[in-house]
Coordinates of C-alpha atoms in Angstrom, one line a residue:
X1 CA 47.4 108.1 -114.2
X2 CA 44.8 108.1 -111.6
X3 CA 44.9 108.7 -108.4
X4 CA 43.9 105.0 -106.5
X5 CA 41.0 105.3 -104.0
X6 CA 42.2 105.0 -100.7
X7 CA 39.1 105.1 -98.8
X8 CA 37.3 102.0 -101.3
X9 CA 34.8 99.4 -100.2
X10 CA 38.1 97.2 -98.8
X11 CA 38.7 99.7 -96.2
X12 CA 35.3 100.1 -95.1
X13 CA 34.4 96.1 -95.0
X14 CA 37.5 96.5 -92.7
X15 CA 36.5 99.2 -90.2
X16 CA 33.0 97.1 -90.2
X17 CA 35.1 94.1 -88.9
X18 CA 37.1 95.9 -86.6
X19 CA 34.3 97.4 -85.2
X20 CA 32.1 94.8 -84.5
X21 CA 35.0 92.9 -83.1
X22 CA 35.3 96.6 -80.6
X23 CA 31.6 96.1 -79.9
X24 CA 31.3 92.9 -79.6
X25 CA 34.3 92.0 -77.0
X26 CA 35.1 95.0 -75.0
X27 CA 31.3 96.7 -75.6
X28 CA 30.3 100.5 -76.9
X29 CA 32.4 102.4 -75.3
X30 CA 35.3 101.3 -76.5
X31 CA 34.0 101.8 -80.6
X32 CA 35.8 105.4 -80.8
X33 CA 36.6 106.2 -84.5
X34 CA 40.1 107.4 -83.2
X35 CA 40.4 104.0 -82.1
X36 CA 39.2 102.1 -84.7
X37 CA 41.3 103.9 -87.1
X38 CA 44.4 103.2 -85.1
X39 CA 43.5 99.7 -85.4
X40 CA 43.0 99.4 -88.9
X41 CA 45.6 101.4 -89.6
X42 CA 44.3 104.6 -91.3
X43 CA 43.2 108.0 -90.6
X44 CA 40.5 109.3 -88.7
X45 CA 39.4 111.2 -91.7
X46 CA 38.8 107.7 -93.7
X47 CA 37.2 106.6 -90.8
X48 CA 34.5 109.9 -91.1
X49 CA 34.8 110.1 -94.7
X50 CA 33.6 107.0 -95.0
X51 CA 30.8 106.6 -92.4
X52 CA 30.3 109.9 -90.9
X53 CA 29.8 109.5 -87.2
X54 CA 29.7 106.7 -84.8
X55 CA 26.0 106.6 -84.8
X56 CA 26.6 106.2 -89.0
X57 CA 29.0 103.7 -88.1
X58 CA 26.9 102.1 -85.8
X59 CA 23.9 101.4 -88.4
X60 CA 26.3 101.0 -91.1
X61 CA 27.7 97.8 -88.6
X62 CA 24.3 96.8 -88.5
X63 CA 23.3 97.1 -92.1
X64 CA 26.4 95.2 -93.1
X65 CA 25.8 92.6 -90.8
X66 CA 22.0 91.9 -92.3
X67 CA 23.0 92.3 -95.8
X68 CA 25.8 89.1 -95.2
X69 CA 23.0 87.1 -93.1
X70 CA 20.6 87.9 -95.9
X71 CA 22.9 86.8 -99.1
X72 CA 23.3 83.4 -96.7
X73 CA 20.1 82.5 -96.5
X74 CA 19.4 83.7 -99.8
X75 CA 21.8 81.5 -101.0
X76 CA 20.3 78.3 -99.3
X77 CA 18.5 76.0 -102.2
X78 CA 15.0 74.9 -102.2
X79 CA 14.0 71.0 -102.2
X80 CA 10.5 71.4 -102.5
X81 CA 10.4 69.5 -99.0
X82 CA 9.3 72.2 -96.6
X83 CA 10.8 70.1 -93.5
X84 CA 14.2 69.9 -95.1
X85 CA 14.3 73.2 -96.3
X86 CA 13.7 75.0 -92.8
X87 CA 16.4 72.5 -91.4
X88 CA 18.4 73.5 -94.3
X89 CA 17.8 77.6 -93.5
X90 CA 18.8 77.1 -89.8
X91 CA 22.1 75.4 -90.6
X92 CA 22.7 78.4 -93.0
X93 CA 21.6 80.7 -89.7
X94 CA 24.6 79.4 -87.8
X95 CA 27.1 79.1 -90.4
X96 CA 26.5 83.0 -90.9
X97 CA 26.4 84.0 -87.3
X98 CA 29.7 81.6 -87.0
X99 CA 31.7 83.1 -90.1
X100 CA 30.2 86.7 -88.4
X101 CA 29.9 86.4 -85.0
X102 CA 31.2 89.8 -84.1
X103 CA 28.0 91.2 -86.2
X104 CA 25.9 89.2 -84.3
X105 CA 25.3 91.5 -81.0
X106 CA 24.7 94.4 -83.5
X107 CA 22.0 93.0 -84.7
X108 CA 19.8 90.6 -82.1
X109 CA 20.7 92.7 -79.3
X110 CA 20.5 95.5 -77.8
X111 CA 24.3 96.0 -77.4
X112 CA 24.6 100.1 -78.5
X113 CA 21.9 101.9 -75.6
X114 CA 20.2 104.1 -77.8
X115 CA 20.5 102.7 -81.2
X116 CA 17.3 102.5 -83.4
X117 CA 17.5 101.1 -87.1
X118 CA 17.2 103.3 -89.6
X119 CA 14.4 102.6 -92.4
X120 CA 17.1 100.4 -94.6
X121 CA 18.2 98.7 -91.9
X122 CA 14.6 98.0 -91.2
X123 CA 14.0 96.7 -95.1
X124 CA 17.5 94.3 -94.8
X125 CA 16.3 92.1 -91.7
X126 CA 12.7 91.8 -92.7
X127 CA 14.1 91.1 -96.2
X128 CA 16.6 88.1 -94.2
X129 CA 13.6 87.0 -91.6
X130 CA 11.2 86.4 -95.5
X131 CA 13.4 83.7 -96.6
X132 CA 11.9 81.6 -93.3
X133 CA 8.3 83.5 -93.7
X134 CA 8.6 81.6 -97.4
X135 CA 8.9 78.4 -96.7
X136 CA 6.4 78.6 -94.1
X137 CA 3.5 79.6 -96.4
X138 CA 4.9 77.2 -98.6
X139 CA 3.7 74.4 -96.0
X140 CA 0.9 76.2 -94.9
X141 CA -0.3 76.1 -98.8
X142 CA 1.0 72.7 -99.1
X143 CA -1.5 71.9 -96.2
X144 CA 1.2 70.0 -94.7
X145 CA 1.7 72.0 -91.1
X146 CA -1.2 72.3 -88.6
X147 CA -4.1 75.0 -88.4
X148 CA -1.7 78.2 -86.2
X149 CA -0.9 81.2 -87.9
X150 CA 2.4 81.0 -90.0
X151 CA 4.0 83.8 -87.5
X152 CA 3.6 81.0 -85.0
X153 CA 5.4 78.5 -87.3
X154 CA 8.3 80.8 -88.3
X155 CA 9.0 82.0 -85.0
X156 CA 8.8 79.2 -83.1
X157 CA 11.6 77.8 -85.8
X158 CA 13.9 80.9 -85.5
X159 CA 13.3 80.5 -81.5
X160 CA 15.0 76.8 -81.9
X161 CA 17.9 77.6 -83.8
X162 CA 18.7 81.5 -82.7
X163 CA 18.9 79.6 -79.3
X164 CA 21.2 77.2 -80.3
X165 CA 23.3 79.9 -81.8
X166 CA 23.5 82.1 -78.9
X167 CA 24.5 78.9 -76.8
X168 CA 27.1 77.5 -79.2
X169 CA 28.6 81.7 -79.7
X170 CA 28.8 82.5 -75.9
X171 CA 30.4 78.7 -75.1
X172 CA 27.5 77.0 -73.4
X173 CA 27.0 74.3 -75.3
X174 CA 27.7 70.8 -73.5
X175 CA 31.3 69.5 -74.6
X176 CA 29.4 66.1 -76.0
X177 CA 26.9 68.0 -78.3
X178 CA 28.0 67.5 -81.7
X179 CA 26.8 70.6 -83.7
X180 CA 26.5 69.6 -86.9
X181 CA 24.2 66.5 -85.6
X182 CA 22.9 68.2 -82.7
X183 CA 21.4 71.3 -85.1
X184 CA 20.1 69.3 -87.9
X185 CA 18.0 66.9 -85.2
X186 CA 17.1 69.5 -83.4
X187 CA 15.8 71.6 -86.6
X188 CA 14.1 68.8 -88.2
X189 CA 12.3 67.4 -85.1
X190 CA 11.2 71.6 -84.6
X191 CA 10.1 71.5 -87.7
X192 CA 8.3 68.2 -87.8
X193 CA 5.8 69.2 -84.5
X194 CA 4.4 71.5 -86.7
X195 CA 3.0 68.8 -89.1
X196 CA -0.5 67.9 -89.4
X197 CA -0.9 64.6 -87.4
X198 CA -1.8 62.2 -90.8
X199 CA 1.1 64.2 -92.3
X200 CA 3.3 63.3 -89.9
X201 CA 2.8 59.8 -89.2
X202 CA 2.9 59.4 -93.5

């Protein structure tokens, strides 16, 4: 019989967890791979046979944490109504930074001094950030949103609902804001003051 893999992807999306949970509540310092393997319960040899180093561990963190955000939006269906569809991408924006929010300071901030993505971890956000560039170009093409470059367009919609995000994740929302109202209007009329004025009063 074979011997079962003890260091398998199970352990590994584990120490990812954990360590993003280290990094993102008690900050860099405390993400030691003695630590973390205490934590998890396992060996420090898992811990480097499975990542290498804390600087591996670091941009693994971060590669994991695009490649989830990525599937998400990914995952989000197209109407064919470009307004609907960027509302529908933000909501999927803060259901993955809600289901991950211990990945989130890995990857929109600078929360490890010193850390620089590698070229794949490069690849996997621009690869997440081209499901918004998309739909964009879709109502550039469509002739639907107004004369600006599409960069202007996309970002100005990631501003809106990374925002919210970042308010809702670090408790700063006001108590009578219903999220799941709150998002959608806020995303739709974002999206709408990009419309071509005949477009918009259609």
């Amino acid at each position: 019989m074979p011997r079962p893999k003890t260091h398998d992807e199970a352990l590994r999306v584990k120490l990812l967890d954990r360590a993003g949970v280290l990094l993102s509540t008690e900050g860099p310092k405390a993400l030691s791979l003695r630590k973390l393997a205490a934590d998890v319960d396992t060996s420090t040899t898992a811990v480097y046979s499975l990542f290498g180093s804390k600087p591996d561990l670091v941009s693994a963190l971060y590669i994991e944490g695009f490649r989830r955000f990525g599937r998400r939006l990914a995952a989000v269906p197209r109407t064919g109504d470009p307004i609907e569809d960027l509302v529908q991408l933000g909501l999927a924006y803060r259901a993955s930074a809600l289901a991950d929010p211990h990945l989130y300071p890995i990857m929109f901030t600078k929360s490890v001094p010193g850390f620089e993505p590698n070229e794949e971890a490069v690849r996997l956000a621009a690869d997440a950030a081209n499901a918004l560039a998309v739909i964009v170009q879709i109502g550039v093409d469509a002739g639907v949103f107004i004369d600006v470059p599409p960069t202007s367009i996309a970002v100005g919609c990631w501003g809106i609902v990374h925002g919210l995000v970042t308010l809702e994740l670090n408790g700063n929302l006001p108590p009578e804001f219903e999220p799941e109202r709150g998002y959608a209007d806020a995303l739709r009329a974002n999206a709408r003051g990009w419309l071509k004025p005949e477009v918009f009063g259609a």
